[in-house]
Coordinates of C-alpha atoms in Angstrom, one line a residue:
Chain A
X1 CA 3.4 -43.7 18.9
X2 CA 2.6 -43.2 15.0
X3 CA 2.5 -40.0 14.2
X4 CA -1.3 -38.6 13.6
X5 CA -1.7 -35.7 11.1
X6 CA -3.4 -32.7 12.5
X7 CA -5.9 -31.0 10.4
X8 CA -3.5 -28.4 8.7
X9 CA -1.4 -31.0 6.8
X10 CA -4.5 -33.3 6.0
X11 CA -6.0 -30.1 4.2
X12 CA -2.2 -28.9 2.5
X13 CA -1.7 -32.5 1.0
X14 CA -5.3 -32.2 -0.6
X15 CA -4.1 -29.5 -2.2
X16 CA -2.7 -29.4 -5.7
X17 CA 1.6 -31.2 -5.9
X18 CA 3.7 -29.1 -7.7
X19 CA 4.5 -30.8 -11.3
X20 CA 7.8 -30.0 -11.6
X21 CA 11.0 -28.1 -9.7
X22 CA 12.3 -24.6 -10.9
X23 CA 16.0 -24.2 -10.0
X24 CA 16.2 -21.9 -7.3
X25 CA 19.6 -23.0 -7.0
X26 CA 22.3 -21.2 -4.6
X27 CA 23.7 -19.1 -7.1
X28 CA 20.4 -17.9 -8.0
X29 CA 19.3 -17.0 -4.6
X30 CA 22.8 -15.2 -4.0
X31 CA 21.9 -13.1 -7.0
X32 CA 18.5 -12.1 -5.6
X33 CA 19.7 -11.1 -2.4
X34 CA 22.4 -8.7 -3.6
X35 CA 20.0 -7.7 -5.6
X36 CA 17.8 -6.9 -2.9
X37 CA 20.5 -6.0 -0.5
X38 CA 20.5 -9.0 2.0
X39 CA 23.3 -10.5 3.1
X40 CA 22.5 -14.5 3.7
X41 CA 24.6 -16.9 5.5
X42 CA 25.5 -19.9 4.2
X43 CA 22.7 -21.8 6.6
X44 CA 20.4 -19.4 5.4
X45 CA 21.0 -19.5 1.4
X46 CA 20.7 -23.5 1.7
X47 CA 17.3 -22.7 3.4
X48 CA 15.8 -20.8 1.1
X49 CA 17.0 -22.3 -1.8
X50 CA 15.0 -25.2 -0.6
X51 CA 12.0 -23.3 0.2
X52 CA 12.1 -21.2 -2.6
X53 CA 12.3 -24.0 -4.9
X54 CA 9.0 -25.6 -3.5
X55 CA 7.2 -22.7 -3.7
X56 CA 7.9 -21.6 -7.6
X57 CA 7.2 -25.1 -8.3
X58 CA 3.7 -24.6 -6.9
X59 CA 3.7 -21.5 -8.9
X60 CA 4.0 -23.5 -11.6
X61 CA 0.2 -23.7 -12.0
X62 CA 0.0 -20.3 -13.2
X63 CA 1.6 -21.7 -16.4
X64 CA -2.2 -23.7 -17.0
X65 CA -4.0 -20.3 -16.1
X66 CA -6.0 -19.3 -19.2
X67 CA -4.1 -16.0 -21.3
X68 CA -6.4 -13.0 -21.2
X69 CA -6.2 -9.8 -22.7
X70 CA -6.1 -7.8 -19.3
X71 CA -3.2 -5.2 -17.4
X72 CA -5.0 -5.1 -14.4
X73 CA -3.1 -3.6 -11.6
X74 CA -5.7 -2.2 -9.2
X75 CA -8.9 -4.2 -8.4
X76 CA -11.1 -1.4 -8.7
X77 CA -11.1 1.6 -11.1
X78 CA -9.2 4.5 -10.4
X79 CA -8.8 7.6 -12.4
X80 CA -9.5 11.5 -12.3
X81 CA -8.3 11.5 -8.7
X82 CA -5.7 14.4 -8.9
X83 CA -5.1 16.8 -6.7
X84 CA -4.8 20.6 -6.9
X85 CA -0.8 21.5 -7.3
X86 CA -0.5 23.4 -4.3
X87 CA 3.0 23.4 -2.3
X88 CA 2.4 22.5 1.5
X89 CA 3.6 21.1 4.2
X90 CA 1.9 18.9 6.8
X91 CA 4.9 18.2 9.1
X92 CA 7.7 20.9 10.6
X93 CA 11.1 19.6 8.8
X94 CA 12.1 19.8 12.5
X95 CA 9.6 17.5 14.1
X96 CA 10.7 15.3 11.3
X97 CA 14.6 15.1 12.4
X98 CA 14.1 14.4 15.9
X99 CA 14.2 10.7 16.1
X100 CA 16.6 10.7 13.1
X101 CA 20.3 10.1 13.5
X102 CA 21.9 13.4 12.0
X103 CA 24.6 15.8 11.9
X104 CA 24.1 19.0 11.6
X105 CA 20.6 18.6 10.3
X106 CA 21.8 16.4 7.5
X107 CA 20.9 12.5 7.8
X108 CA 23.2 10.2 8.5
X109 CA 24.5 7.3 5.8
X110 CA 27.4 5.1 4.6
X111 CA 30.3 6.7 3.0
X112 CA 29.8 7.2 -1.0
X113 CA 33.7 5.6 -1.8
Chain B
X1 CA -16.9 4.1 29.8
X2 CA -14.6 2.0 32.3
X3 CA -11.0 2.0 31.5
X4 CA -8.3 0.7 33.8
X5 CA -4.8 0.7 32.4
X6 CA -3.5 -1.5 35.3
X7 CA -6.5 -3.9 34.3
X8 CA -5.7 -4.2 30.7
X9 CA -2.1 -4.9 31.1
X10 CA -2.9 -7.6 33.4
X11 CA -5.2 -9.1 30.7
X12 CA -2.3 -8.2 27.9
X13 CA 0.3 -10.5 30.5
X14 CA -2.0 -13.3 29.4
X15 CA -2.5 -13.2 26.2
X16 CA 0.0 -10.8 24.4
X17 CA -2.1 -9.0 22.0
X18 CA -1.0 -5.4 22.7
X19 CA 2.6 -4.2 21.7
X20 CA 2.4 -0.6 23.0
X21 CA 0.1 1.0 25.0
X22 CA -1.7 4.4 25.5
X23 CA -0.1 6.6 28.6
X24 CA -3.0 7.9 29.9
X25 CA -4.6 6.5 32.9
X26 CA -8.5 6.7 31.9
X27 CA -10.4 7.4 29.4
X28 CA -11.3 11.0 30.2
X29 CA -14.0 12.1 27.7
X30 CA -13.8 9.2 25.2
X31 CA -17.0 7.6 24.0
X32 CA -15.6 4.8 23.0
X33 CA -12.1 2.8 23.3
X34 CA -10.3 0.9 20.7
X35 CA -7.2 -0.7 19.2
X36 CA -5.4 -0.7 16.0
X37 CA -2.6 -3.0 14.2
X38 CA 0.6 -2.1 14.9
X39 CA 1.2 -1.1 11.0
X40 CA -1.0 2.1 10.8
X41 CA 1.0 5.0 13.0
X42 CA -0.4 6.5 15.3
X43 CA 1.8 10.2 17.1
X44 CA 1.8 9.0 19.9
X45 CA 2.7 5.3 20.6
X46 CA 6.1 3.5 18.6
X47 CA 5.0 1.8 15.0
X48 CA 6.8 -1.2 14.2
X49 CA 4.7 -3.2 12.3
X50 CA 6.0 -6.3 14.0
X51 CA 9.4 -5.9 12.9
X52 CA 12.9 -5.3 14.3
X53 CA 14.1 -2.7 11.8
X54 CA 11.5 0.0 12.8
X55 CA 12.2 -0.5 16.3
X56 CA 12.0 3.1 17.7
X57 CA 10.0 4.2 15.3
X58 CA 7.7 6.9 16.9
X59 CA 5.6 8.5 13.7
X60 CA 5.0 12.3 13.8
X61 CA 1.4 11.9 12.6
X62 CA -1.5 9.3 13.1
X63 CA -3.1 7.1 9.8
X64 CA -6.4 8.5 8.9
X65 CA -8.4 5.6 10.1
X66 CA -6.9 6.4 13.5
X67 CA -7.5 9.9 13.1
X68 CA -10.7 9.6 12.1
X69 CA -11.8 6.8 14.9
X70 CA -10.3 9.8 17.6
X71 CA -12.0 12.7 15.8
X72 CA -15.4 10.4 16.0
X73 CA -14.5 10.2 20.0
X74 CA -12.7 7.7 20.5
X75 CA -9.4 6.8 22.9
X76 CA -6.4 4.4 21.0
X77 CA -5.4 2.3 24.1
X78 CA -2.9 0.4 22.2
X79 CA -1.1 -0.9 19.3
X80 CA -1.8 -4.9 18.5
X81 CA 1.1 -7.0 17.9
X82 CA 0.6 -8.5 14.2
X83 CA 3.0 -10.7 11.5
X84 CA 6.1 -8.5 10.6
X85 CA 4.5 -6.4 8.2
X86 CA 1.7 -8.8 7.8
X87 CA 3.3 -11.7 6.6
X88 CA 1.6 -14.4 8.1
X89 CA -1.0 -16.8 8.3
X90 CA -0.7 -17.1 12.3
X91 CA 0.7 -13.7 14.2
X92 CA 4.0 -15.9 15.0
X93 CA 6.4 -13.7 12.6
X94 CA 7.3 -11.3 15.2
X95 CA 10.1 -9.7 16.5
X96 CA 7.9 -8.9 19.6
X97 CA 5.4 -10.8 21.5
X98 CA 3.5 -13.3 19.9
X99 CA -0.6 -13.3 20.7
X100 CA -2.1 -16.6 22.3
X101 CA -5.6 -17.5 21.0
X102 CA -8.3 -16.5 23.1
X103 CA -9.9 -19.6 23.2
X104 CA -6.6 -21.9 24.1
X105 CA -3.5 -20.5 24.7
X106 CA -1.6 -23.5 23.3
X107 CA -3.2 -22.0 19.8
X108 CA -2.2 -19.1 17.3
X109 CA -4.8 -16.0 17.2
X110 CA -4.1 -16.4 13.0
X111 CA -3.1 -13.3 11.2
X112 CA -1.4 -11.3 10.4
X113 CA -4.4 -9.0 12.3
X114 CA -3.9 -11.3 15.6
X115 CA -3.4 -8.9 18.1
X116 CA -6.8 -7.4 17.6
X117 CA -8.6 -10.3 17.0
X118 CA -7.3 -11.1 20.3
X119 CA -8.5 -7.8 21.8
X120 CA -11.8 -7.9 20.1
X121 CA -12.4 -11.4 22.0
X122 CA -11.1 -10.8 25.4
X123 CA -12.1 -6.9 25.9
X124 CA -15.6 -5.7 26.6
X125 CA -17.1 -3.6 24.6
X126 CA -14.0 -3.2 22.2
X127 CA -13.5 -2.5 18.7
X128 CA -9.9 -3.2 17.0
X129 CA -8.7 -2.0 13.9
X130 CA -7.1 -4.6 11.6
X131 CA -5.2 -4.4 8.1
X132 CA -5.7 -7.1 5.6
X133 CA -3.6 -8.0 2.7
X134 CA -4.4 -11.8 1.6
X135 CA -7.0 -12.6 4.7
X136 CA -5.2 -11.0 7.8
X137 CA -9.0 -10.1 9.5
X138 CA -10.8 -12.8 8.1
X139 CA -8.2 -15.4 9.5
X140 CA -8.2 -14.3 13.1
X141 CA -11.7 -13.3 13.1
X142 CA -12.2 -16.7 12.5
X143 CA -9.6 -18.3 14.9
X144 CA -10.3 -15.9 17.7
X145 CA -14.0 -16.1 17.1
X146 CA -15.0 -12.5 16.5
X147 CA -16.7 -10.8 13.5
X148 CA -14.0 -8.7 11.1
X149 CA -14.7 -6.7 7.8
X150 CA -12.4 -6.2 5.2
X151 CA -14.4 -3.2 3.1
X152 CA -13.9 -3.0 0.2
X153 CA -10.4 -2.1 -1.5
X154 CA -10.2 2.4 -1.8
X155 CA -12.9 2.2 0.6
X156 CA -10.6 3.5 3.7
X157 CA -8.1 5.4 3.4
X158 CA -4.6 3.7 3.4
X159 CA -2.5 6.9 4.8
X160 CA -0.6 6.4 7.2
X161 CA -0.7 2.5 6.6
X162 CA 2.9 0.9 6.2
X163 CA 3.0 -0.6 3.0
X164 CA 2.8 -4.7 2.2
X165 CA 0.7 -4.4 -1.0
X166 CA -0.5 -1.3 -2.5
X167 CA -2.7 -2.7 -4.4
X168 CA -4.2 -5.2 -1.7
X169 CA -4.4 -3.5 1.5
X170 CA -7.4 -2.5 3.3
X171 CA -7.8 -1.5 6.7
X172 CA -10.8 -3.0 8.5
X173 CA -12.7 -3.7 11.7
X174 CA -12.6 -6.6 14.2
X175 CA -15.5 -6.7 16.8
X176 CA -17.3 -9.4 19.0
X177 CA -20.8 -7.5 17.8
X178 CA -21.6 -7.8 14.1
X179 CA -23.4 -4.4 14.4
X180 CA -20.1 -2.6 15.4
X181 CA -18.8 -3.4 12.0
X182 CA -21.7 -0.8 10.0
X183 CA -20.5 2.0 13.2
X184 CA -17.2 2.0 12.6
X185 CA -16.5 1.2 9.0
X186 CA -18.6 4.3 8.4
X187 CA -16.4 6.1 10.9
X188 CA -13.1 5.1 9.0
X189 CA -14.3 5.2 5.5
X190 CA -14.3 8.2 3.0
X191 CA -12.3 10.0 0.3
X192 CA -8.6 11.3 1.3
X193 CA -6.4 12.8 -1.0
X194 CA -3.6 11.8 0.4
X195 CA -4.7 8.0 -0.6
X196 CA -6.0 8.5 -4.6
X197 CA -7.3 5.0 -4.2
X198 CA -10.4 6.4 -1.5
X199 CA -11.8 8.9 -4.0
X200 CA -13.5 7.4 -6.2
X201 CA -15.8 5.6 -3.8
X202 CA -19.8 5.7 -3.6
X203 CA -21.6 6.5 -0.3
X204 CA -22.4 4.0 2.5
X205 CA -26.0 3.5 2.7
X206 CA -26.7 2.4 6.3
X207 CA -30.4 0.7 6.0
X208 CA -30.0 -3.0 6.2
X209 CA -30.9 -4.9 3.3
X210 CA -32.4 -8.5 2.3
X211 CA -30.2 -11.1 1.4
X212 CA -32.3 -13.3 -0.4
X213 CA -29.8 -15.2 -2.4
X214 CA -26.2 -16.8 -1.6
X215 CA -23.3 -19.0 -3.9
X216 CA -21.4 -21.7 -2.2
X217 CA -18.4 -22.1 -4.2
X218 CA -17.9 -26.1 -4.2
X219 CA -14.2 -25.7 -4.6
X220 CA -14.5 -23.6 -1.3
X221 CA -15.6 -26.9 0.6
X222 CA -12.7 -29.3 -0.5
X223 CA -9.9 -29.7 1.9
X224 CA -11.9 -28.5 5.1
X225 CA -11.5 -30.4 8.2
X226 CA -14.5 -32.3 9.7
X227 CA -15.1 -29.7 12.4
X228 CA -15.0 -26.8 9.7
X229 CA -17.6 -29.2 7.5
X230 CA -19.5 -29.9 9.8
X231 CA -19.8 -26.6 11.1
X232 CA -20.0 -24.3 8.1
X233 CA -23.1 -26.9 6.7
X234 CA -24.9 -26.6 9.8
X235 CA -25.0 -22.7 9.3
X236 CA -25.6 -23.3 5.8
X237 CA -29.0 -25.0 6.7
X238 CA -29.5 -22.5 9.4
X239 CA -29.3 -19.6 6.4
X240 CA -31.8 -21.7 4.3
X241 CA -34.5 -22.1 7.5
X242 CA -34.3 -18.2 7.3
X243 CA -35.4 -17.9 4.0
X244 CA -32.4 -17.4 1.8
X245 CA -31.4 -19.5 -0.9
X246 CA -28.6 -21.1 -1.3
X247 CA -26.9 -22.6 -4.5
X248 CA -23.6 -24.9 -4.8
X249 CA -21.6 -23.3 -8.6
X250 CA -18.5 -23.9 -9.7
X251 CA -15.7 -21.1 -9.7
X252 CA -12.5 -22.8 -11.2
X253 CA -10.4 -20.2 -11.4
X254 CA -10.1 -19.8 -7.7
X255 CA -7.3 -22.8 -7.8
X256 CA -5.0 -20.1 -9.6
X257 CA -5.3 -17.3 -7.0
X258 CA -2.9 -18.7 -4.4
X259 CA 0.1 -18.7 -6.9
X260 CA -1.4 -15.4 -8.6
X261 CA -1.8 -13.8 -4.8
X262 CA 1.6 -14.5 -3.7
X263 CA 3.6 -13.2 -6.8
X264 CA 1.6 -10.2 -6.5
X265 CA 1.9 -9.4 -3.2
X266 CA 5.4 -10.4 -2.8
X267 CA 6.6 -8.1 -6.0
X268 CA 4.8 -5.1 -4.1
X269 CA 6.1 -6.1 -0.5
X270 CA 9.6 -6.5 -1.8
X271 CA 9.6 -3.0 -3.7
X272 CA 7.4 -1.6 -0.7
X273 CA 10.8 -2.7 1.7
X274 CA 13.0 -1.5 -0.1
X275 CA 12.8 2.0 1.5
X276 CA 14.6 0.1 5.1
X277 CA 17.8 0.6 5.3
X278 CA 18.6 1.7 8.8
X279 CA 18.4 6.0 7.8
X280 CA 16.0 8.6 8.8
X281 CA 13.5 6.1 10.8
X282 CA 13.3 2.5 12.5
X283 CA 16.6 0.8 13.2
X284 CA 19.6 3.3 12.9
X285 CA 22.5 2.4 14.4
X286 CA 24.5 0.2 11.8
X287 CA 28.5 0.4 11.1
X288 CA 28.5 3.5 8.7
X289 CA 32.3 2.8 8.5
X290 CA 30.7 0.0 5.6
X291 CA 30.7 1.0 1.9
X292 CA 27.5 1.9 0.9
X293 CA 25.7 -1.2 -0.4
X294 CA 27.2 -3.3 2.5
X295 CA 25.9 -0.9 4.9
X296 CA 22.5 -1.1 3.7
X297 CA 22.5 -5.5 3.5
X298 CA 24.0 -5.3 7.1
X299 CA 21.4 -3.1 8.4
X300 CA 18.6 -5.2 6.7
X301 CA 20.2 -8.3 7.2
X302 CA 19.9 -7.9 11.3
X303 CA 16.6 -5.7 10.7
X304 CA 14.1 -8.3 8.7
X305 CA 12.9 -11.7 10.5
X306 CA 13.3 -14.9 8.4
X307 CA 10.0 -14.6 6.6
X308 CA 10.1 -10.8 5.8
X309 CA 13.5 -11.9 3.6
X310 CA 11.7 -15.2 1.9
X311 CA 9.3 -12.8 1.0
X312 CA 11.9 -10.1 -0.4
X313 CA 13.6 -13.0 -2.3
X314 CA 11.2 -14.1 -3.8
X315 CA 9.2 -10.8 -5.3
X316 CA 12.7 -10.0 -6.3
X317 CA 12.9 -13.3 -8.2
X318 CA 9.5 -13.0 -10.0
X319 CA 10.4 -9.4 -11.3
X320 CA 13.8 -10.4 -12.7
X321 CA 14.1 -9.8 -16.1
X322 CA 13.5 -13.8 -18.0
X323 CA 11.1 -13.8 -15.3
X324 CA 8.5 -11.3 -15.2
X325 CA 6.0 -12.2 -17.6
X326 CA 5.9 -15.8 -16.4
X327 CA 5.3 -14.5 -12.8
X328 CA 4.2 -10.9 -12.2
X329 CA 2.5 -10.5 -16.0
X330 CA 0.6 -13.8 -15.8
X331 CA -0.3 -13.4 -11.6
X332 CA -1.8 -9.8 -12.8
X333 CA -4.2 -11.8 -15.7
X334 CA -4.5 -13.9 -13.3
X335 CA -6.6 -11.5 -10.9
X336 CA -8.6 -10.4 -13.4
X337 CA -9.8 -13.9 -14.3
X338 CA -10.7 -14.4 -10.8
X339 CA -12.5 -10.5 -10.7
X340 CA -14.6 -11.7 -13.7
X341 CA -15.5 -15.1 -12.1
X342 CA -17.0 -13.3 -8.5
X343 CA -19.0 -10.6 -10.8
X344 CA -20.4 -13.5 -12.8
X345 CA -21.6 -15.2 -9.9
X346 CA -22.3 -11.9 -8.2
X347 CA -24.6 -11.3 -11.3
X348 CA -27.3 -13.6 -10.2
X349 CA -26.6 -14.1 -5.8
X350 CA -26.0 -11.5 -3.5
X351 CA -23.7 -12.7 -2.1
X352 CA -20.5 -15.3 -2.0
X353 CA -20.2 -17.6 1.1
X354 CA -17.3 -20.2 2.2
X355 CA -15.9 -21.4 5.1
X356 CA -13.3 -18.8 6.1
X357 CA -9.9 -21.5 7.0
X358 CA -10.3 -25.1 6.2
X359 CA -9.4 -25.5 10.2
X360 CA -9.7 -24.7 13.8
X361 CA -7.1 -22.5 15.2
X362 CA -4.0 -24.8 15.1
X363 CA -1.5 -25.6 18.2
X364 CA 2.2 -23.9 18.1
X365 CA 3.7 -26.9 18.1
X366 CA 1.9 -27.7 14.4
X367 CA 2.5 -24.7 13.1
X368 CA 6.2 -25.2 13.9
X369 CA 6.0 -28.2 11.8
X370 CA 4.7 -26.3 9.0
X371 CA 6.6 -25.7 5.7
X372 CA 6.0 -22.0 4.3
X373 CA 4.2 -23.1 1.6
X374 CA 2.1 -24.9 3.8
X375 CA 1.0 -21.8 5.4
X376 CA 0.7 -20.2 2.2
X377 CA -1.8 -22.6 0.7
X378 CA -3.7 -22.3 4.1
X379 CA -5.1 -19.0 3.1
X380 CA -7.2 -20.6 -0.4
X381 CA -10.6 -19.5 0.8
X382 CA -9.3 -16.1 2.3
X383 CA -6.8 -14.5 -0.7
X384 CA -9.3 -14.8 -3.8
X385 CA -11.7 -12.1 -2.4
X386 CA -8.3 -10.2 -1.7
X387 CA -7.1 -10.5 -5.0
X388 CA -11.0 -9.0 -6.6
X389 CA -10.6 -6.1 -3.7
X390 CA -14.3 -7.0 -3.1
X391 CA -15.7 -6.4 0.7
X392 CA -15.6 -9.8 2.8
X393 CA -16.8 -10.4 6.8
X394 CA -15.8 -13.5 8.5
X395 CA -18.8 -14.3 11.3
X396 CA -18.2 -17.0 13.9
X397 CA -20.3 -19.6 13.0
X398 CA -19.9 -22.8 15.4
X399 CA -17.3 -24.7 17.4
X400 CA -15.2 -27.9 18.0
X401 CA -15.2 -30.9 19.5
X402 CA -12.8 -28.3 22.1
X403 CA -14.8 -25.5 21.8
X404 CA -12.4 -23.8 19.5
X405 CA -14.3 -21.6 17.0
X406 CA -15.2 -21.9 13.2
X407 CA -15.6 -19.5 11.0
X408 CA -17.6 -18.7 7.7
X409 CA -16.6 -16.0 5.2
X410 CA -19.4 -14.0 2.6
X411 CA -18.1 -11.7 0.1
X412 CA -20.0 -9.2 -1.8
X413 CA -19.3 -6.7 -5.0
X414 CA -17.1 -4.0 -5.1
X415 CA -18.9 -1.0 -2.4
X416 CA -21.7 -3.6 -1.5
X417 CA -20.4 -3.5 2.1
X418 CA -24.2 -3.1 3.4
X419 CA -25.2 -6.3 2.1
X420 CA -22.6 -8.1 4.4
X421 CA -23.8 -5.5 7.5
X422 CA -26.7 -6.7 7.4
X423 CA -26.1 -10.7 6.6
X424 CA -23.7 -10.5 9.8
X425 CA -26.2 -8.4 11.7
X426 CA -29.3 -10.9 10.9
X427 CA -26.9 -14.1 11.7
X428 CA -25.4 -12.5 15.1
X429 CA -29.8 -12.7 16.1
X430 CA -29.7 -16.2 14.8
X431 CA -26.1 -18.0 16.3
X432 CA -25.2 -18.1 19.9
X433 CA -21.5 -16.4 20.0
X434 CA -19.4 -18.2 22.9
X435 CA -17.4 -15.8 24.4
X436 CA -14.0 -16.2 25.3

């Protein structure tokens, strides 16, 4: 039987087509994940290599976007919101630690060297 | 107020929704019961924010929306399952249960706010609180045919909220009864301290006003399916026989705010996840005979599901240095262009109105099918009112062929929240809500 589309992928291929392919290659997705401390298999760096590179080249649009003079960062404004410098403590250091793996009352990591 | 824990677990075997649950056996003297996404914390049920590495997690302290819906009387009976960490288009990013759509169990609830759309369809009398980022209540409000409010962003307080993106979040309210939406937004909202983006809000008024004037975006009617067309124009006309006029305009920037929306919020998300790294909370039990940075990728490695770590890629990518200003720098222009397009057309129409998905609630088996930039684009009506941080209600507003629901989506300016009240108040009077 021919495959129908469902709604979903009639909408998505109305959409804009990427123009052209970034190169999200392997090398540069092993770069970003030990950048960002994850460890890929080899299954998973071919994966989003691909995806990757799909998805910047539909970022690609941005490049059309109109320049304008603007930093925004927050959608609304926000400013004169400080609070008085007074020390205090909401939680008991102790309630804190309980469903943390410690020693001693020191947290628990990886060796330094 | 009836509350049965036996009972709602038996509903939860069905459909999935919750991922904790209260231990208390009734609801004592609670005036009213309700829900809340599994990413604010709450003291006394786990937080994992639909994802493997907080597993465990049980926070010392509830988010102030939580507090403040308990302080105002009511009882949390659960935590709702959700995208990990909300990224998601259909609540099937999990590392727990996934929620089945009210409506047809074959179908996602959307997301990432599934879980309580879910509960705010299928429980009586109920009231769920949601989180959304890019259009995680619209989306399921719409699927799961409920009415959802995302207020406006530094309306509510985001203590307590895990992070995706600071400066997108908003925590919300999911309800099968538009006038629950004015109740408890007012009950959630308010300056904190704690959150420096809630104090610089005005007041909620709460006496409903006219909407006398609406936009219809035309670029927010391309790509729709025939249900949703069909559907959202019918209401359309239905909005004009009550008096209010309607005008097609043109808002071209809204093609940009996919690409824009998605470098944003990834940059944030993948700074935001940084702080995982199996210590002090969540997933702890890694090989701490590693060296240090291989500890920390093994840990997160196990810890994040497939789309949390596309995600971290690729907000790592666009902040790279060579990269930055093509990405992050032009994605933050980006939102501004789109801010200044809404006030324009705000200028002159109370209020903004598209469909809220270009579809029905679509089967498993399609979504499976689906690339992840085909989910991505499925959000185009829902992320540009995310990316302004303007207030935006998704109201059912007709159904399929198969009775699945449709959804349409208003948006208003920044702390006009009582203008979409009342628009959902006067259209729940006008549109006969099917329940599940």
């Amino acid at each position: 039987m021919k495959h129908l589309k469902t709604h979903s992928q009639i909408v998505i291929s109305l959409l804009p087509i990427p123009k052209s392919r970034n190169q999200m290659d392997r090398q540069t997705v092993e770069k970003v994940a030990r950048s960002a401390h994850i460890a890929l298999t080899d299954e998973e760096m071919d994966r989003y290599s691909r995806d990757l590179e799909e998805i910047l080249g539909y970022f690609e649009m941005l490049d059309d976007a109109p320049d304008i003079d603007s930093r925004t960062i927050d959608p609304i404004g926000v400013a004169d919101v400080m609070r008085d410098d007074s020390p205090s403590t909401n939680i008991d250091a102790d309630i804190l630690l309980t469903d943390m793996n410690t020693y001693e009352r020191y947290v628990r990591g990886p060796r330094l060297l | 107020m009836n509350f049965i824990l036996s009972a709602l677990k038996e509903t939860n075997a069905k459909y999935g929704m919750f991922h904790s649950f209260t231990e208390k056996t009734d609801s004592g003297d609670a005036k009213f019961l309700f829900s809340a996404k599994d990413n604010l914390t709450s003291y006394d049920m786990e937080t994992c924010a639909g994802s493997r590495i907080l597993t465990g997690y049980r926070p010392p302290f509830d988010a102030t929306a939580i507090a403040k819906m308990r302080a105002a009387g009511g009882m949390l009976i659960g935590k709702t399952n959700m995208d990990e960490f909300g990224f998601g288009t259909f609540s099937v990013n999990s590392a727990y249960e996934i929620p089945l759509n009210p409506y047809d169990r074959e179908r996602a609830c959307g997301g990432s706010s599934g879980g309580s759309a879910c509960a705010a369809a299928v429980i009586e009398d109920h009231v769920s609180l949601g989180v959304s980022t890019g259009g995680s209540i619209s989306c399921p409000a719409s699927f799961c045919g409920v009415y959802g409010i995302a207020p406006t962003y530094g309306r509510v307080s985001r203590f307590g909220l895990i992070d995706y993106g600071n400066s997108l979040d908003k925590i919300g309210v999911l309800s099968a009864k538009a006038r629950d939406l004015r109740t408890y937004t007012k009950i959630i909202a308010g300056k904190d301290e704690r959150d420096p983006t809630s104090c610089m809000q005005p007041p909620l008024i709460d006496v409903a006003v006219d909407v006398k004037s609406i936009a219809v975006p035309k670029e927010g009617t391309e790509g729709l399916s025939k249900d949703v067309e069909s559907a959202f124009f019918n209401a359309v006309e239905a909005l004009k026989s009550a008096g209010i006029d309607v005008d097609i305009v043109q808002m071209p920037s809204l093609k940009y705010a996919i690409p824009a929306y998605y470098v944003l919020a990834t940059s944030e998300a993948s700074t935001n996840l940084a702080r995982y790294v199996g210590m002090r909370y969540g997933m702890q039990n890694g090989d701490l005979s590693l060296k240090f940075d291989d500890y920390f990728s093994s840990v997160r490695s196990k810890g994040f599901g497939d789309e949390a770590k596309r995600r971290i890629l690729l907000g790592t990518f666009t902040r790279m240095v060579g990269y930055r200003d093509r990405y992050y720098a032009k994605a933050r222009q980006v939102r501004q262009l789109v801010i200044d397009e809404y006030k324009k057309v705000l200028s002159t129409h109370d209020l903004i109105l598209t469909p809220t998905m270009p579809f029905v609630a679509p089967r498993f088996d399609d979504i499976e099918k689906m690339s992840a930039l085909d989910s991505y684009k499925a959000d185009y009506l829902t992320v540009p009112p995310n990316l302004t941080g303007m207030p935006h209600v998704s109201v059912p507003c007709g159904y399929d062929g198969k009775g699945m629901p449709v959804g349409m989506q208003f948006v208003a300016d920044h702390w006009c929240e009582n203008s979409l009240f009342s628009v959902a108040e006067q259209w729940e009077t006008m549109f006969d809500r099917r329940p599940a």
